[in-house]
Amino acid sequence: MAASGLQRRVKRGWVWNQFFVLEEYTGLEPLYIGKLHSDMDKGDGSIRYILTGEGAGTTFTIDDGTGDIHAIQRLDREFKSQYVLRAQAMNRQTDRPLEPESQFIVKIQDINDNEPRFVDGPYAAAVPEMSAIGTSVIQLTATDADDPTYGNSARVVYSILEGQPYFSVDAKTGVVRVSLADMDRETRENYTVVIQAKDMGGQLGGLAGTTTVEISLSDINDNPPMFDQRLYQMSVPESAPVGTVVGRIWARDRDTGVNAHTWYSIVDGDGRDTFDVSTDPTRAFGVITVKRPLDFESKVSFTLKVQGANAEAELASRHRGPFTDATIVHVSVEDVDEPPVFQLNSYVLELPEDAEVGTVVRSVSARDPDAANNTVRYSIDKGSDLEKFFYIELTTGALMTLRTLDREELDWHNITVLAMEMNNPSQISSVAVAVRVLDVNDNAPSLSHSLETYVCENAKAGQLVQALTALDLDEPPPGHRFHYSLSDEARNNPNFTLRDNQDNSAWILTRRGGWALRDQTTFFLPVSVQDDGEPVQSSTSTLTIRLCSCDHQGAMLSCDAEAYTLPANLSRGALIAILACIFVLLVLILLSLRTHRKKPYLCDREENVHENIVRYDDEGGGEEDTEAFDIAAMWNPREVHKLRQDMLPEIQSLSRYVPHACVAGPTSGDGSVRGYVLAKLLDADLDPCVPPYDSLQTYAYEGEGSVAESLSSLQSGASNADHEYDYLSDWGPRFKKLAEMYGVLETQSSSPVW
């Protein structure tokens, strides 16, 4: 097969050439590309040509009889630059191939049908202000879809359409550069530049494309900060605490960002030690603050020279400096009414506990710091001295004692002293005063253990009975030193002796042997303890020593003497009979007491008992007088002590012990009877089951100081016989009645035996 234009034969069966065709054919007829011909073709129509491959049948067609190839569609090189086709010559009759299949290429020739394009446009760029001429800003690239290897269709040339005289563009490379010196951002910041790209080397008839570049000038530090004011006037009250903001100043900088950051400092002035300046977080403002406490009375105004500065310009050759500026700040201190000021921030005082009431501890004084110097008045905060141990003089501030101090009860007193301006009570200040109570030797030592012990019946002479130690509430600086001894009346005690060990302890030792329970079971030994303080304090305690039966190891078995006087052959039945008799007697006694009681002892809160106590001192009507009065008059007519169930008794340590003399009768003295009755009344007052309105009628105590002399039936022999009362002879039944009303009579009778 060979192309129709070739005259030379080749050995191959196909004679053909590479085909070329221009793109963008716009004719009405199919575009002839070329012809295929086989040397076996005799022209008789016996050969049929077949075309296969890329675009066969759709883009390209072949005349199967002549072999002519046509393009039936518009070709675009930018879409596809060449097509690979295959040709086959077939016998039309037998449909067999006459030659092997051959391949050929159809190339599309380029024409200038595409303009240059800026794929990444439009563009944005920045360049520092004050940049030199020729400084590169950005490089632009335009692409042309035409064939760069064929003609000038794809050769692009750049030019600037807008943006002169500030910027220019390189015609070959597309680099945009600065073309004007000293461009100032503070004058103009943004520029719009239009760049054109034209193919065909820029010749006439070439295609062109354009793009836009937005160029902004970036800031450099080429402007110094400038204060808006040459003088700032500020004021602050003298009571302003440290750190208070006085005011703000601003040094304006035309630069932006970090180039406009300004740091402030005080460089001169008489207020450099009193005020401070700092830069706020935005790095724009200076903040004036109080550095030290202010005092209007000391200084009323201050002057500050404040400087604002930032970094130097980046362009050293174009340094326009200086990049600092200064201003004057005048600060006035305003007077305020201040509270009094104490001489010290706190006071620690010492005072011995034996100081007399009214002793001046110290003068806690304060003054008015204002120029008016108002008078100051003093007082003690009630909440700090609830028990009122101290008093402060109103005008002088002298702190003195109001009560007796006791270190053992409270060794530190923490009080708060208040100072107030007389002309302005709202101005109050306070100070803490700590008073330490110093110890004096005002407490006697005492034995620190139980005052009861025992000695075995089989004890020998010189045997240890009890080891003694003592306690002292005082705290002498060198430490306690105790001395032990027997009281004078027991110095010659035949049974026991005391040994002082000289180490703050002592021993009680037996002086003899041969002890017997049947002779004596209890011994009382008075022991004296003395300290070595100044003054010397001592106390005497009675040690009760019981004689007991012990085993061979010294362990106590029994201390009852009766157990050793019973017959040895007493049977168990006899013991049971004795106990039964005792039980029957107790039951009878209890029943007898119940029958003599007028009312049962029931805790009835609703019962309202109104018995009366008649004070005989007022010469009343005796038993017919029903006007009640305070029972405390029986204790002493001149002293009134209300012992009521609904009131706190003032006698807080009234003993339940009744002396033996009280049992003997009224002849023993009215003091004993009075003590016993008061003890019983106190028991009733403290008993929640006793009605709240108890009273008692008795005439055993006449009273004293009667203005009408004695008219009592107890001492007047001229009394009316119809109203003669034998109180002395009738005292026994009346005393029994009192015992029935207030409980079983408690008595105790013992005599100390050594």
PDB file of C-alpha atoms in Angstrom, residues 185-415:
ATOM      1  CA  ARG A 185       2.219  52.653  54.368  1.00  0.00           C
ATOM      2  CA  GLU A 186       0.966  55.446  56.607  1.00  0.00           C
ATOM      3  CA  THR A 187       0.284  57.464  53.386  1.00  0.00           C
ATOM      4  CA  ARG A 188      -1.123  54.695  51.180  1.00  0.00           C
ATOM      5  CA  GLU A 189      -1.323  51.034  52.053  1.00  0.00           C
ATOM      6  CA  ASN A 190      -3.067  49.167  49.157  1.00  0.00           C
ATOM      7  CA  TYR A 191      -2.427  49.110  45.386  1.00  0.00           C
ATOM      8  CA  THR A 192      -4.177  47.315  42.449  1.00  0.00           C
ATOM      9  CA  VAL A 193      -1.917  46.146  39.592  1.00  0.00           C
ATOM     10  CA  VAL A 194      -3.205  44.688  36.243  1.00  0.00           C
ATOM     11  CA  ILE A 195      -0.785  42.396  34.361  1.00  0.00           C
ATOM     12  CA  GLN A 196      -1.262  41.202  30.715  1.00  0.00           C
ATOM     13  CA  ALA A 197       0.192  38.078  29.079  1.00  0.00           C
ATOM     14  CA  LYS A 198       0.215  37.983  25.188  1.00  0.00           C
ATOM     15  CA  ASP A 199       1.253  35.070  22.899  1.00  0.00           C
ATOM     16  CA  MET A 200       2.889  35.169  19.470  1.00  0.00           C
ATOM     17  CA  GLY A 201       5.751  36.915  21.231  1.00  0.00           C
ATOM     18  CA  GLY A 202       3.638  39.981  21.607  1.00  0.00           C
ATOM     19  CA  GLN A 203       3.262  40.471  17.879  1.00  0.00           C
ATOM     20  CA  LEU A 204       0.222  41.918  16.318  1.00  0.00           C
ATOM     21  CA  GLY A 205      -2.535  39.359  16.023  1.00  0.00           C
ATOM     22  CA  GLY A 206      -1.533  37.456  19.092  1.00  0.00           C
ATOM     23  CA  LEU A 207      -3.987  36.453  21.814  1.00  0.00           C
ATOM     24  CA  ALA A 208      -3.772  38.007  25.307  1.00  0.00           C
ATOM     25  CA  GLY A 209      -5.004  37.339  28.859  1.00  0.00           C
ATOM     26  CA  THR A 210      -4.937  39.558  32.004  1.00  0.00           C
ATOM     27  CA  THR A 211      -4.955  39.174  35.788  1.00  0.00           C
ATOM     28  CA  THR A 212      -5.131  41.438  38.870  1.00  0.00           C
ATOM     29  CA  VAL A 213      -2.595  41.653  41.705  1.00  0.00           C
ATOM     30  CA  GLU A 214      -3.650  43.322  44.999  1.00  0.00           C
ATOM     31  CA  ILE A 215      -0.447  44.586  46.587  1.00  0.00           C
ATOM     32  CA  SER A 216      -0.376  45.953  50.181  1.00  0.00           C
ATOM     33  CA  LEU A 217       2.501  47.622  51.951  1.00  0.00           C
ATOM     34  CA  SER A 218       3.431  45.843  55.189  1.00  0.00           C
ATOM     35  CA  ASP A 219       4.393  47.970  58.179  1.00  0.00           C
ATOM     36  CA  ILE A 220       7.878  48.624  59.433  1.00  0.00           C
ATOM     37  CA  ASN A 221       8.766  50.524  62.581  1.00  0.00           C
ATOM     38  CA  ASP A 222       9.453  53.872  60.981  1.00  0.00           C
ATOM     39  CA  ASN A 223       7.375  56.097  63.279  1.00  0.00           C
ATOM     40  CA  PRO A 224       8.128  57.081  66.900  1.00  0.00           C
ATOM     41  CA  PRO A 225       5.412  57.107  69.617  1.00  0.00           C
ATOM     42  CA  MET A 226       3.927  60.538  70.268  1.00  0.00           C
ATOM     43  CA  PHE A 227       2.014  61.623  73.406  1.00  0.00           C
ATOM     44  CA  ASP A 228      -1.257  63.393  72.760  1.00  0.00           C
ATOM     45  CA  GLN A 229      -0.629  65.732  75.711  1.00  0.00           C
ATOM     46  CA  ARG A 230       2.493  67.397  76.937  1.00  0.00           C
ATOM     47  CA  LEU A 231       1.047  67.546  80.478  1.00  0.00           C
ATOM     48  CA  TYR A 232      -1.357  65.205  82.276  1.00  0.00           C
ATOM     49  CA  GLN A 233      -3.234  66.277  85.431  1.00  0.00           C
ATOM     50  CA  MET A 234      -4.326  63.473  87.817  1.00  0.00           C
ATOM     51  CA  SER A 235      -5.515  63.188  91.421  1.00  0.00           C
ATOM     52  CA  VAL A 236      -5.766  60.409  93.981  1.00  0.00           C
ATOM     53  CA  PRO A 237      -7.125  60.292  97.579  1.00  0.00           C
ATOM     54  CA  GLU A 238      -4.551  59.749 100.279  1.00  0.00           C
ATOM     55  CA  SER A 239      -6.435  56.677 101.471  1.00  0.00           C
ATOM     56  CA  ALA A 240      -5.847  54.875  98.178  1.00  0.00           C
ATOM     57  CA  PRO A 241      -4.131  51.527  98.875  1.00  0.00           C
ATOM     58  CA  VAL A 242      -0.977  50.412  97.127  1.00  0.00           C
ATOM     59  CA  GLY A 243      -1.753  49.305  93.578  1.00  0.00           C
ATOM     60  CA  THR A 244      -4.613  51.755  93.048  1.00  0.00           C
ATOM     61  CA  VAL A 245      -4.808  53.021  89.445  1.00  0.00           C
ATOM     62  CA  VAL A 246      -4.337  56.783  89.303  1.00  0.00           C
ATOM     63  CA  GLY A 247      -4.767  57.272  85.532  1.00  0.00           C
ATOM     64  CA  ARG A 248      -3.694  56.240  82.010  1.00  0.00           C
ATOM     65  CA  ILE A 249      -1.501  57.896  79.415  1.00  0.00           C
ATOM     66  CA  TRP A 250      -1.132  57.106  75.706  1.00  0.00           C
ATOM     67  CA  ALA A 251       1.728  57.625  73.303  1.00  0.00           C
ATOM     68  CA  ARG A 252       0.162  57.196  69.865  1.00  0.00           C
ATOM     69  CA  ASP A 253       2.225  55.341  67.232  1.00  0.00           C
ATOM     70  CA  ARG A 254       1.265  55.426  63.533  1.00  0.00           C
ATOM     71  CA  ASP A 255       2.778  51.993  63.042  1.00  0.00           C
ATOM     72  CA  THR A 256       0.765  48.835  63.562  1.00  0.00           C
ATOM     73  CA  GLY A 257       1.208  45.508  65.311  1.00  0.00           C
ATOM     74  CA  VAL A 258       4.388  44.917  67.238  1.00  0.00           C
ATOM     75  CA  ASN A 259       5.898  48.021  65.647  1.00  0.00           C
ATOM     76  CA  ALA A 260       3.399  50.132  67.588  1.00  0.00           C
ATOM     77  CA  HIS A 261       4.049  48.430  70.979  1.00  0.00           C
ATOM     78  CA  THR A 262       5.161  51.026  73.481  1.00  0.00           C
ATOM     79  CA  TRP A 263       6.828  50.523  76.851  1.00  0.00           C
ATOM     80  CA  TYR A 264       6.476  53.195  79.527  1.00  0.00           C
ATOM     81  CA  SER A 265       8.849  54.179  82.332  1.00  0.00           C
ATOM     82  CA  ILE A 266       9.310  56.997  84.833  1.00  0.00           C
ATOM     83  CA  VAL A 267      12.613  58.681  84.047  1.00  0.00           C
ATOM     84  CA  ASP A 268      12.492  61.661  86.399  1.00  0.00           C
ATOM     85  CA  GLY A 269      10.411  63.524  88.964  1.00  0.00           C
ATOM     86  CA  ASP A 270       9.905  63.642  92.733  1.00  0.00           C
ATOM     87  CA  GLY A 271       7.266  60.905  92.599  1.00  0.00           C
ATOM     88  CA  ARG A 272       9.502  58.126  91.282  1.00  0.00           C
ATOM     89  CA  ASP A 273       9.454  56.334  94.670  1.00  0.00           C
ATOM     90  CA  THR A 274       5.744  56.932  95.324  1.00  0.00           C
ATOM     91  CA  PHE A 275       4.181  56.025  91.975  1.00  0.00           C
ATOM     92  CA  ASP A 276       4.815  53.440  89.304  1.00  0.00           C
ATOM     93  CA  VAL A 277       3.914  53.096  85.620  1.00  0.00           C
ATOM     94  CA  SER A 278       3.267  49.889  83.699  1.00  0.00           C
ATOM     95  CA  THR A 279       2.214  48.973  80.171  1.00  0.00           C
ATOM     96  CA  ASP A 280      -1.258  47.507  79.748  1.00  0.00           C
ATOM     97  CA  PRO A 281      -1.705  44.139  77.971  1.00  0.00           C
ATOM     98  CA  THR A 282      -2.426  45.825  74.614  1.00  0.00           C
ATOM     99  CA  ARG A 283       1.042  47.442  74.740  1.00  0.00           C
ATOM    100  CA  ALA A 284      -0.575  50.769  73.943  1.00  0.00           C
ATOM    101  CA  PHE A 285      -1.381  52.560  77.224  1.00  0.00           C
ATOM    102  CA  GLY A 286       0.688  53.429  80.276  1.00  0.00           C
ATOM    103  CA  VAL A 287      -1.027  52.889  83.659  1.00  0.00           C
ATOM    104  CA  ILE A 288       0.000  55.093  86.617  1.00  0.00           C
ATOM    105  CA  THR A 289      -0.450  53.278  89.980  1.00  0.00           C
ATOM    106  CA  VAL A 290       0.265  53.971  93.670  1.00  0.00           C
ATOM    107  CA  LYS A 291       3.551  52.410  94.757  1.00  0.00           C
ATOM    108  CA  ARG A 292       3.676  53.527  98.408  1.00  0.00           C
ATOM    109  CA  PRO A 293       1.047  54.731 100.932  1.00  0.00           C
ATOM    110  CA  LEU A 294       0.126  58.387 100.539  1.00  0.00           C
ATOM    111  CA  ASP A 295      -0.138  61.013 103.232  1.00  0.00           C
ATOM    112  CA  PHE A 296      -1.747  64.337 102.457  1.00  0.00           C
ATOM    113  CA  GLU A 297      -0.258  65.870 105.575  1.00  0.00           C
ATOM    114  CA  SER A 298       3.256  65.007 104.367  1.00  0.00           C
ATOM    115  CA  LYS A 299       3.046  65.872 100.641  1.00  0.00           C
ATOM    116  CA  VAL A 300       0.148  67.061  98.535  1.00  0.00           C
ATOM    117  CA  SER A 301       1.482  66.766  94.967  1.00  0.00           C
ATOM    118  CA  PHE A 302       4.021  64.879  92.856  1.00  0.00           C
ATOM    119  CA  THR A 303       5.544  65.365  89.405  1.00  0.00           C
ATOM    120  CA  LEU A 304       6.507  62.495  87.092  1.00  0.00           C
ATOM    121  CA  LYS A 305       8.363  62.505  83.799  1.00  0.00           C
ATOM    122  CA  VAL A 306       7.141  59.483  81.850  1.00  0.00           C
ATOM    123  CA  GLN A 307       8.792  58.168  78.686  1.00  0.00           C
ATOM    124  CA  GLY A 308       7.226  55.981  75.981  1.00  0.00           C
ATOM    125  CA  ALA A 309       9.592  53.975  73.740  1.00  0.00           C
ATOM    126  CA  ASN A 310       9.527  51.171  71.163  1.00  0.00           C
ATOM    127  CA  ALA A 311      12.067  49.282  69.024  1.00  0.00           C
ATOM    128  CA  GLU A 312      14.238  51.148  66.580  1.00  0.00           C
ATOM    129  CA  ALA A 313      13.433  51.168  62.860  1.00  0.00           C
ATOM    130  CA  GLU A 314      14.356  48.105  60.853  1.00  0.00           C
ATOM    131  CA  LEU A 315      15.857  50.206  58.104  1.00  0.00           C
ATOM    132  CA  ALA A 316      18.997  51.450  59.791  1.00  0.00           C
ATOM    133  CA  SER A 317      19.973  53.529  56.805  1.00  0.00           C
ATOM    134  CA  ARG A 318      16.634  55.306  56.939  1.00  0.00           C
ATOM    135  CA  HIS A 319      16.486  55.655  60.739  1.00  0.00           C
ATOM    136  CA  ARG A 320      14.344  58.673  61.456  1.00  0.00           C
ATOM    137  CA  GLY A 321      14.535  58.448  65.276  1.00  0.00           C
ATOM    138  CA  PRO A 322      14.355  59.073  68.072  1.00  0.00           C
ATOM    139  CA  PHE A 323      11.777  56.357  68.790  1.00  0.00           C
ATOM    140  CA  THR A 324      10.908  57.694  72.238  1.00  0.00           C
ATOM    141  CA  ASP A 325       8.767  60.491  73.538  1.00  0.00           C
ATOM    142  CA  ALA A 326       8.193  61.958  77.001  1.00  0.00           C
ATOM    143  CA  THR A 327       5.427  63.747  78.862  1.00  0.00           C
ATOM    144  CA  ILE A 328       4.886  65.268  82.321  1.00  0.00           C
ATOM    145  CA  VAL A 329       2.337  63.807  84.760  1.00  0.00           C
ATOM    146  CA  HIS A 330       1.233  65.942  87.722  1.00  0.00           C
ATOM    147  CA  VAL A 331      -0.471  63.954  90.535  1.00  0.00           C
ATOM    148  CA  SER A 332      -2.390  65.767  93.308  1.00  0.00           C
ATOM    149  CA  VAL A 333      -3.079  63.997  96.642  1.00  0.00           C
ATOM    150  CA  GLU A 334      -6.571  64.622  98.032  1.00  0.00           C
ATOM    151  CA  ASP A 335      -7.136  64.878 101.753  1.00  0.00           C
ATOM    152  CA  VAL A 336      -9.528  62.383 103.413  1.00  0.00           C
ATOM    153  CA  ASP A 337     -10.627  61.964 106.995  1.00  0.00           C
ATOM    154  CA  GLU A 338      -8.550  59.044 108.289  1.00  0.00           C
ATOM    155  CA  PRO A 339      -9.129  56.945 111.397  1.00  0.00           C
ATOM    156  CA  PRO A 340      -6.785  57.224 114.379  1.00  0.00           C
ATOM    157  CA  VAL A 341      -3.390  55.551 114.133  1.00  0.00           C
ATOM    158  CA  PHE A 342      -1.924  53.564 117.061  1.00  0.00           C
ATOM    159  CA  GLN A 343       1.720  53.894 118.000  1.00  0.00           C
ATOM    160  CA  LEU A 344       2.285  50.162 117.417  1.00  0.00           C
ATOM    161  CA  ASN A 345       0.681  47.653 115.096  1.00  0.00           C
ATOM    162  CA  SER A 346       0.109  45.302 118.072  1.00  0.00           C
ATOM    163  CA  TYR A 347       0.937  45.141 121.764  1.00  0.00           C
ATOM    164  CA  VAL A 348       2.267  42.272 123.908  1.00  0.00           C
ATOM    165  CA  LEU A 349       2.131  43.060 127.626  1.00  0.00           C
ATOM    166  CA  GLU A 350       3.002  41.159 130.826  1.00  0.00           C
ATOM    167  CA  LEU A 351       1.372  41.411 134.241  1.00  0.00           C
ATOM    168  CA  PRO A 352       1.768  39.289 137.410  1.00  0.00           C
ATOM    169  CA  GLU A 353      -1.350  37.516 138.508  1.00  0.00           C
ATOM    170  CA  ASP A 354      -1.232  39.081 141.966  1.00  0.00           C
ATOM    171  CA  ALA A 355      -1.531  42.588 140.527  1.00  0.00           C
ATOM    172  CA  GLU A 356      -4.065  44.634 142.401  1.00  0.00           C
ATOM    173  CA  VAL A 357      -7.317  45.658 140.779  1.00  0.00           C
ATOM    174  CA  GLY A 358      -6.801  49.009 139.078  1.00  0.00           C
ATOM    175  CA  THR A 359      -3.156  48.373 138.163  1.00  0.00           C
ATOM    176  CA  VAL A 360      -2.249  50.227 134.963  1.00  0.00           C
ATOM    177  CA  VAL A 361      -0.767  47.767 132.469  1.00  0.00           C
ATOM    178  CA  ARG A 362       0.208  50.293 129.802  1.00  0.00           C
ATOM    179  CA  SER A 363      -1.081  53.297 127.929  1.00  0.00           C
ATOM    180  CA  VAL A 364      -2.377  52.219 124.492  1.00  0.00           C
ATOM    181  CA  SER A 365      -2.582  55.542 122.700  1.00  0.00           C
ATOM    182  CA  ALA A 366      -3.439  56.635 119.160  1.00  0.00           C
ATOM    183  CA  ARG A 367      -3.485  59.937 117.270  1.00  0.00           C
ATOM    184  CA  ASP A 368      -5.539  61.483 114.510  1.00  0.00           C
ATOM    185  CA  PRO A 369      -3.259  61.626 111.419  1.00  0.00           C
ATOM    186  CA  ASP A 370      -5.297  64.438 109.843  1.00  0.00           C
ATOM    187  CA  ALA A 371      -4.302  68.058 110.103  1.00  0.00           C
ATOM    188  CA  ALA A 372      -7.338  68.715 112.302  1.00  0.00           C
ATOM    189  CA  ASN A 373      -5.883  66.370 114.970  1.00  0.00           C
ATOM    190  CA  ASN A 374      -9.272  65.542 116.472  1.00  0.00           C
ATOM    191  CA  THR A 375      -9.578  64.210 120.003  1.00  0.00           C
ATOM    192  CA  VAL A 376      -9.460  60.426 120.301  1.00  0.00           C
ATOM    193  CA  ARG A 377     -11.588  58.305 122.649  1.00  0.00           C
ATOM    194  CA  TYR A 378     -10.746  54.730 123.659  1.00  0.00           C
ATOM    195  CA  SER A 379     -12.753  51.620 124.466  1.00  0.00           C
ATOM    196  CA  ILE A 380     -12.389  47.846 124.627  1.00  0.00           C
ATOM    197  CA  ASP A 381     -14.240  45.702 122.133  1.00  0.00           C
ATOM    198  CA  LYS A 382     -16.860  43.852 124.185  1.00  0.00           C
ATOM    199  CA  GLY A 383     -16.450  40.673 122.212  1.00  0.00           C
ATOM    200  CA  SER A 384     -12.753  40.437 123.117  1.00  0.00           C
ATOM    201  CA  ASP A 385     -13.167  40.784 126.903  1.00  0.00           C
ATOM    202  CA  LEU A 386     -16.437  39.090 127.732  1.00  0.00           C
ATOM    203  CA  GLU A 387     -15.606  38.607 131.423  1.00  0.00           C
ATOM    204  CA  LYS A 388     -14.430  42.235 131.763  1.00  0.00           C
ATOM    205  CA  PHE A 389     -10.988  41.697 133.234  1.00  0.00           C
ATOM    206  CA  PHE A 390      -9.711  45.030 131.914  1.00  0.00           C
ATOM    207  CA  TYR A 391     -10.772  48.641 131.647  1.00  0.00           C
ATOM    208  CA  ILE A 392      -9.324  51.425 129.481  1.00  0.00           C
ATOM    209  CA  GLU A 393      -9.451  55.046 130.431  1.00  0.00           C
ATOM    210  CA  LEU A 394     -11.621  56.947 127.951  1.00  0.00           C
ATOM    211  CA  THR A 395      -9.306  59.878 127.219  1.00  0.00           C
ATOM    212  CA  THR A 396      -5.763  58.654 127.945  1.00  0.00           C
ATOM    213  CA  GLY A 397      -5.924  55.062 126.729  1.00  0.00           C
ATOM    214  CA  ALA A 398      -4.488  53.750 130.017  1.00  0.00           C
ATOM    215  CA  LEU A 399      -5.232  50.004 130.177  1.00  0.00           C
ATOM    216  CA  MET A 400      -5.831  48.763 133.723  1.00  0.00           C
ATOM    217  CA  THR A 401      -7.150  45.677 135.491  1.00  0.00           C
ATOM    218  CA  LEU A 402     -10.783  45.524 136.530  1.00  0.00           C
ATOM    219  CA  ARG A 403     -10.743  42.084 138.153  1.00  0.00           C
ATOM    220  CA  THR A 404      -8.210  39.893 139.893  1.00  0.00           C
ATOM    221  CA  LEU A 405      -6.208  37.821 137.418  1.00  0.00           C
ATOM    222  CA  ASP A 406      -5.518  34.126 137.861  1.00  0.00           C
ATOM    223  CA  ARG A 407      -2.825  32.564 135.703  1.00  0.00           C
ATOM    224  CA  GLU A 408      -4.007  29.061 136.553  1.00  0.00           C
ATOM    225  CA  GLU A 409      -7.449  29.939 135.165  1.00  0.00           C
ATOM    226  CA  LEU A 410      -6.359  31.975 132.115  1.00  0.00           C
ATOM    227  CA  ASP A 411      -2.743  32.741 131.299  1.00  0.00           C
ATOM    228  CA  TRP A 412      -3.319  34.907 128.191  1.00  0.00           C
ATOM    229  CA  HIS A 413      -5.873  37.635 127.603  1.00  0.00           C
ATOM    230  CA  ASN A 414      -6.372  38.752 124.009  1.00  0.00           C
ATOM    231  CA  ILE A 415      -8.346  41.969 123.793  1.00  0.00           C
TER     232      ILE A 415
END
